[in-house]
Structure formats: structure tokens, C-alpha cells
């Protein structure tokens, strides 16, 4: 196992080979350096907002356009894997479910920003999650992500070796988002986020097809998480934090909780409550972005 690699403090692309190629096909976006003038189209980007669902992020982009008065683009992705919408200097991109899907989106988005020569870019992940000892509908601003071994690290396997990297988020951005949430009277909380590798066993659910542990095991684990400051569970936070950290990009994660896992495993919200809860991260993040952009 390699030693933990600390995050840099400045934006960079570690792969010098990127500058040697005249063209580069961002396969999962269906975009290349020669097919699109990336600098003209994306050079003004200041915020990248991402989350799992393509339809949700199309809706978010259109709603932000209404709020801000900024025009919204058509879907700029030429692939069926991800959607990309642009409202002024804000990109809205879905990343699918789990770290592998997110990692593909992150690499190609970072390359896109690199080729576009965009500067001072901030990444924010908006999503849904399972709560740990918090009321459903709580908006968790992640203080630190932890992996399945409960370490604040992202693990990759490269060339047959386990590579462990720091997973860190921007503390000032966290504080600004928490303050904005309180100003909006949203139920915001700060806490660690468990990044599980799957939805069922990795999150100690009892309702999966496989289950080799007891209800007592589940609740003992959830209590352990709560005692170490974990307030929600999702499947992307360590990868997202590690990649932005390595690139020197300030980033934050804002996820609403759809249930308290201490009370059950299944989401049983009414449609009205689900829609209300789902919009809370959007309300918080867009209010912050409008403040930063003075719009």
C-alpha cells in the first residue's frame, strides 16, 4: 500500500500528456477539443453543480434559470451517459450512482475545465442520502467524508496496488453554506458522511436480497457511526472529495436526508414531502451561488 497522498493547494492537472495532444475525446460526454470550442463555451464557468439524476439536474438548471434570469442551454452532452446544462457561469451535470460512475464524470469535467481555461471554479455535489440520527428532511453539509473502513480517505486500486488518498472538503465553503442555510431557515446540520460502496449491505440494510448480519449488528454499527459524528450515508463523497482535493478545487457536499436509518431502511415519504425535501439542497446552493455572483 502506498502512503497517503496530501492534497495540493493550487489547481493543476497532474497529467502533462494532456497538453501534448491536439485532440482529446471526452468519451462519456461525447465532446472533443476539436468538435467544440471548449474555451468559448465553458471558459466562464465558476460553479459546477452535480448529483445523481439526469432528470433532476435538467430540472435544477431550468429552475435556476428562472430564479436568476440567466439563459439555460440545451443539453450540451452528446452522449446518453450524462447530461450537461449551462446557466451563465454555472454547469449542472449528473454523475449517476456510486463512486465509479462519479469518477468518470469528475475526470472528464476536470479535463473540460482544464481545456476551457476556466479559473476560480467551485464544485458542489447536491443529493439525497440516508440520515443517521437526524430528522428526515435535514440538510447535511458534509464536514468530512469517511469510507467503508471509516477513514477520511478515498481508496483506489491501481496496477494491483491499493492507493489511498486524502478526501478533504473546503472548510470555509462549508461554513458559508451552513450560514446561508440558517439564513433561509432550512434545517441544516454539519456532520461527517459515510461513503458506502453499495446501497444494501454496505449500508447495513436488512431488506436486501443478501443479509448475513442481524438487526442488532445494524443498529450497533449505526450507533458507532453516530458517535463518530456521521450524520448521513451516500455513495460518492470520498471520491468527489479526493478528486477535487487533488485538483486544488474548493468543493462541498450538500445532501438532504430522506429517512433516519435508526428508524428503518425504506423511504416511505409522501410524494409531497419527497419533492419538498429534494428541493432543499437546491434552494440552499442556488441562494449561495446567487450571492457569490451578485444576481
CSV table of N, CA, C and O in Angstrom, one decimal, residues 32-33 35-45 73 76 86 88-89 91 112-118:
chain,number,residue,atom,x,y,z
A,32,UNK,N,-15.2,16.7,-27.8
A,32,UNK,CA,-13.8,16.7,-28.0
A,32,UNK,C,-13.3,18.1,-28.2
A,32,UNK,O,-14.0,19.0,-28.4
A,33,UNK,N,-12.0,18.2,-28.1
A,33,UNK,CA,-11.3,19.5,-28.2
A,33,UNK,C,-11.5,20.2,-29.5
A,33,UNK,O,-11.6,21.4,-29.7
A,35,UNK,N,-14.1,19.2,-31.8
A,35,UNK,CA,-15.5,19.3,-32.2
A,35,UNK,C,-16.3,20.5,-31.6
A,35,UNK,O,-17.3,21.0,-32.2
A,36,UNK,N,-15.8,21.0,-30.5
A,36,UNK,CA,-16.4,22.1,-29.8
A,36,UNK,C,-15.3,23.1,-29.4
A,36,UNK,O,-14.2,22.7,-29.0
A,37,UNK,N,-15.6,24.4,-29.4
A,37,UNK,CA,-14.7,25.4,-28.9
A,37,UNK,C,-14.9,25.4,-27.4
A,37,UNK,O,-15.8,26.2,-26.9
A,38,UNK,N,-14.2,24.6,-26.7
A,38,UNK,CA,-14.4,24.4,-25.2
A,38,UNK,C,-14.2,25.7,-24.5
A,38,UNK,O,-14.9,26.1,-23.5
A,39,UNK,N,-13.1,26.5,-24.9
A,39,UNK,CA,-12.8,27.7,-24.2
A,39,UNK,C,-13.9,28.8,-24.4
A,39,UNK,O,-14.3,29.4,-23.4
A,40,UNK,N,-14.5,28.8,-25.5
A,40,UNK,CA,-15.6,29.8,-25.8
A,40,UNK,C,-16.9,29.4,-25.0
A,40,UNK,O,-17.6,30.2,-24.5
A,41,UNK,N,-17.1,28.1,-25.0
A,41,UNK,CA,-18.4,27.6,-24.4
A,41,UNK,C,-18.3,27.5,-22.9
A,41,UNK,O,-19.3,27.8,-22.2
A,42,UNK,N,-17.1,27.1,-22.3
A,42,UNK,CA,-17.0,26.8,-20.9
A,42,UNK,C,-16.0,27.7,-20.2
A,42,UNK,O,-15.8,27.5,-19.0
A,43,UNK,N,-15.3,28.6,-20.8
A,43,UNK,CA,-14.3,29.3,-20.2
A,43,UNK,C,-14.7,30.2,-19.1
A,43,UNK,O,-13.9,30.6,-18.2
A,44,UNK,N,-16.0,30.6,-19.0
A,44,UNK,CA,-16.5,31.5,-18.0
A,44,UNK,C,-17.1,30.7,-16.8
A,44,UNK,O,-17.6,31.3,-15.8
A,45,UNK,N,-17.0,29.4,-16.7
A,45,UNK,CA,-17.6,28.6,-15.7
A,45,UNK,C,-17.0,28.9,-14.3
A,45,UNK,O,-15.7,28.9,-14.2
A,73,UNK,N,-29.0,26.6,-21.4
A,73,UNK,CA,-28.6,25.9,-22.6
A,73,UNK,C,-29.5,24.7,-22.8
A,73,UNK,O,-30.1,24.2,-21.9
A,76,UNK,N,-25.8,19.9,-23.4
A,76,UNK,CA,-24.6,20.1,-24.1
A,76,UNK,C,-23.9,18.7,-24.3
A,76,UNK,O,-22.9,18.7,-25.0
A,86,UNK,N,-26.0,24.4,-18.9
A,86,UNK,CA,-25.3,25.6,-18.5
A,86,UNK,C,-26.2,26.8,-18.4
A,86,UNK,O,-27.0,27.1,-19.3
A,88,UNK,N,-25.4,30.6,-17.6
A,88,UNK,CA,-24.4,31.5,-17.3
A,88,UNK,C,-23.1,30.8,-16.9
A,88,UNK,O,-22.7,29.8,-17.6
A,89,UNK,N,-22.5,31.2,-15.8
A,89,UNK,CA,-21.3,30.5,-15.3
A,89,UNK,C,-21.5,29.3,-14.5
A,89,UNK,O,-20.6,28.9,-13.8
A,91,UNK,N,-22.5,25.2,-14.3
A,91,UNK,CA,-22.8,23.9,-15.0
A,91,UNK,C,-23.6,23.0,-14.1
A,91,UNK,O,-23.4,23.0,-12.9
A,112,UNK,N,-12.4,19.0,-19.1
A,112,UNK,CA,-13.1,20.0,-19.8
A,112,UNK,C,-12.8,21.4,-19.3
A,112,UNK,O,-12.5,22.3,-20.1
A,113,UNK,N,-12.7,21.6,-18.0
A,113,UNK,CA,-12.4,22.9,-17.4
A,113,UNK,C,-11.0,23.2,-17.7
A,113,UNK,O,-10.6,24.4,-17.9
A,114,UNK,N,-10.1,22.2,-17.7
A,114,UNK,CA,-8.7,22.5,-18.0
A,114,UNK,C,-8.5,23.0,-19.4
A,114,UNK,O,-7.8,24.0,-19.6
A,115,UNK,N,-9.2,22.3,-20.4
A,115,UNK,CA,-9.1,22.8,-21.8
A,115,UNK,C,-9.8,24.1,-22.0
A,115,UNK,O,-9.4,24.9,-22.8
A,116,UNK,N,-10.8,24.4,-21.2
A,116,UNK,CA,-11.6,25.7,-21.4
A,116,UNK,C,-10.8,26.8,-20.7
A,116,UNK,O,-11.2,28.0,-20.9
A,117,UNK,N,-9.8,26.5,-19.9
A,117,UNK,CA,-9.0,27.6,-19.2
A,117,UNK,C,-9.9,28.3,-18.2
A,117,UNK,O,-9.7,29.5,-18.0
A,118,UNK,N,-10.9,27.6,-17.6
A,118,UNK,CA,-11.7,28.3,-16.6
A,118,UNK,C,-10.9,28.4,-15.3
A,118,UNK,O,-10.1,27.6,-15.0
